[in-house]
C-alpha cells in the first residue's frame, strides 16, 4: 500500500515492483485515483508552495508555466506527441518518464497529472484488470459503505461483517471541524475561487 501519486511517475518503480513480486505479480492490485488534472496540480502546488513552503514560486500559473517549459525542453520530439510515446519501447518509455517526469519526485505538478503517460508505462508491466481507476470527484460523492464495497470487490478482501456507525455523508478533504483545506476539486465550493 502506498498513497503517493509520484510512484507512477518513476519509470523504474513499476518494473521493480513486478520483479520483487515475482510469481505473485498477477495478485497485485492498484487503485489509481485520478482527478481533474488542473485541480490535482493546484492541490499539490498549494500544499508544497503555500502549506509547506517548499516551492518558492508563490503563483500557481507561474509555477505551472515553469514546469511546462522544462517538460518541453526535456524532450522536444516527444512533447505533446502521444502517438510517439505509445510507440516507444518499454525501456525507452521508462527512461523518458525518469528523465522528464523527475523519477517520482515531489512537486512535479504537471507530470504527476499526466495519468495517460504514467498508466501507459504501468500497463506494459501489469494487466489492465489489476487496476481500479477511480475519478476523485466521483469518490468524494460516494458514501463510506459504497467505497468499502467497491474496494473489497476489487481487491478480493472482505470488510468485517460488523458495521461501524454508517454515515451517509460524502468524503470531503478537510471536512473535520476547523481543519485547514489544502485540497480542492471541481466539487469543492471554493475550488474555482482558489484557482482564480
XYZ file of C-alpha atoms in Angstrom:
196
model
C 0.000 0.000 0.000
C 1.325 3.398 -0.981
C -0.593 6.629 -1.085
C 1.606 8.821 -3.246
C 0.831 9.675 -6.879
C 4.554 10.067 -7.503
C 5.299 6.343 -7.899
C 3.668 6.122 -11.323
C 5.984 8.954 -12.385
C 9.008 6.789 -11.575
C 9.959 4.726 -14.619
C 11.842 2.156 -12.544
C 9.174 1.723 -9.842
C 6.727 -0.414 -11.810
C 9.410 -2.778 -13.134
C 10.989 -3.028 -9.680
C 7.617 -3.815 -8.122
C 6.916 -6.544 -10.676
C 10.384 -8.024 -10.218
C 10.004 -8.008 -6.419
C 6.570 -9.654 -6.583
C 7.956 -12.365 -8.870
C 5.492 -15.204 -9.407
C 2.888 -13.300 -7.372
C 2.874 -10.211 -9.625
C -0.573 -11.033 -11.009
C -2.005 -10.883 -7.486
C -1.078 -7.212 -7.084
C -3.879 -4.655 -7.238
C -3.526 -0.963 -7.979
C -6.081 1.656 -7.040
C -5.415 4.807 -9.021
C -7.396 7.863 -8.019
C -7.409 10.395 -10.828
C -8.804 13.851 -10.507
C -9.232 16.783 -12.789
C -5.571 17.402 -13.748
C -5.741 21.163 -13.112
C -7.283 20.753 -9.672
C -4.812 17.960 -8.853
C -1.867 20.140 -9.857
C -3.292 23.082 -7.928
C -3.853 20.968 -4.837
C -0.279 19.676 -4.867
C 1.129 23.141 -5.598
C -0.901 24.691 -2.758
C 0.437 22.049 -0.364
C 4.083 22.473 -1.362
C 4.086 26.208 -2.019
C 1.560 27.691 0.378
C 1.391 24.976 3.020
C 4.892 23.546 3.417
C 6.772 26.403 1.751
C 8.952 24.007 -0.295
C 8.137 25.580 -3.660
C 9.475 29.131 -3.823
C 7.112 30.061 -6.682
C 4.062 31.507 -4.962
C 1.996 31.970 -8.120
C 0.284 28.863 -9.473
C 0.295 29.975 -13.118
C 3.987 30.879 -12.959
C 4.863 27.556 -11.346
C 2.933 25.604 -13.999
C 4.463 27.643 -16.833
C 7.942 26.854 -15.468
C 7.162 23.133 -15.383
C 5.657 23.092 -18.881
C 8.784 24.853 -20.193
C 11.026 22.251 -18.512
C 8.935 19.362 -19.862
C 9.067 20.759 -23.397
C 12.820 21.359 -23.130
C 13.450 17.867 -21.692
C 12.474 16.150 -24.945
C 11.042 18.442 -27.654
C 10.456 15.497 -30.012
C 8.099 13.788 -27.539
C 6.433 16.876 -26.064
C 2.696 16.761 -26.846
C 3.205 13.651 -29.011
C 1.033 10.851 -27.558
C 1.401 8.625 -30.635
C 5.182 8.770 -30.395
C 5.036 7.980 -26.681
C 2.786 4.951 -27.306
C 5.229 3.709 -29.966
C 8.272 3.855 -27.672
C 9.673 0.518 -26.491
C 9.057 -0.032 -22.770
C 12.671 0.675 -21.733
C 12.697 3.973 -23.643
C 9.335 4.980 -22.205
C 10.649 4.294 -18.693
C 13.784 6.325 -19.442
C 11.659 9.220 -20.748
C 9.479 9.149 -17.633
C 12.530 9.128 -15.343
C 14.275 11.896 -17.247
C 11.321 14.182 -17.939
C 8.913 13.314 -15.130
C 11.508 13.550 -12.368
C 11.603 9.850 -11.451
C 8.754 10.207 -8.997
C 9.982 13.241 -7.100
C 7.587 15.562 -5.361
C 6.452 18.853 -6.886
C 6.173 17.533 -10.463
C 2.693 19.004 -10.688
C 2.274 18.717 -14.459
C 3.880 15.309 -14.851
C 2.002 13.655 -11.989
C -1.235 14.960 -13.527
C -0.458 13.258 -16.854
C -2.164 9.993 -15.969
C -2.165 8.624 -19.507
C 1.628 8.588 -19.810
C 2.135 7.070 -16.367
C -0.543 4.423 -16.915
C 0.757 3.664 -20.409
C 4.009 2.591 -18.800
C 2.391 0.711 -15.901
C 0.184 -1.246 -18.302
C 3.275 -2.509 -20.071
C 4.101 -4.430 -16.884
C 0.706 -5.339 -15.428
C -2.685 -6.355 -16.806
C -5.497 -3.818 -17.072
C -7.647 -5.934 -14.712
C -5.144 -5.242 -11.932
C -6.005 -1.531 -11.969
C -9.046 0.126 -10.474
C -9.251 3.613 -11.930
C -11.382 5.990 -9.903
C -12.241 9.608 -10.512
C -11.559 11.655 -7.381
C -14.694 13.705 -7.938
C -16.840 10.536 -8.038
C -15.112 9.106 -4.992
C -15.837 12.260 -2.989
C -19.546 11.857 -3.719
C -19.714 8.237 -2.554
C -20.730 7.168 0.922
C -18.263 5.156 3.017
C -20.159 1.847 2.673
C -20.138 2.083 -1.135
C -16.429 2.889 -1.227
C -15.646 -0.032 1.081
C -17.769 -2.428 -1.003
C -16.104 -1.286 -4.242
C -12.609 -1.709 -2.825
C -13.494 -5.088 -1.304
C -14.782 -6.407 -4.654
C -11.707 -5.201 -6.495
C -9.105 -6.428 -4.006
C -10.836 -9.639 -3.003
C -10.595 -8.549 0.624
C -13.741 -8.595 2.664
C -14.718 -5.952 5.194
C -15.811 -7.055 8.653
C -19.479 -8.001 8.895
C -19.885 -5.769 11.954
C -20.865 -2.380 10.633
C -19.458 0.771 12.068
C -21.668 3.760 12.588
C -22.553 4.430 8.995
C -22.575 7.952 7.786
C -24.302 8.937 4.588
C -22.031 11.941 4.267
C -19.731 12.037 1.317
C -15.983 12.157 1.722
C -14.554 15.654 1.608
C -10.951 16.617 2.345
C -10.510 18.961 5.259
C -14.093 18.364 6.348
C -13.233 17.903 10.014
C -14.267 20.868 12.087
C -11.546 23.502 11.987
C -9.405 21.530 9.510
C -7.417 23.563 7.010
C -8.111 22.895 3.353
C -5.183 22.035 1.130
C -7.184 20.025 -1.392
C -9.562 21.470 -3.939
C -11.675 19.789 -6.595
C -14.329 20.683 -9.113
C -16.913 19.780 -6.474
C -15.316 21.970 -3.808
C -17.411 25.076 -3.103
C -14.260 27.239 -3.119
C -12.326 25.380 -5.840
C -12.943 27.858 -8.654
C -12.250 30.799 -6.336
C -8.921 29.308 -5.279
C -7.884 28.681 -8.882
C -8.697 32.282 -9.765
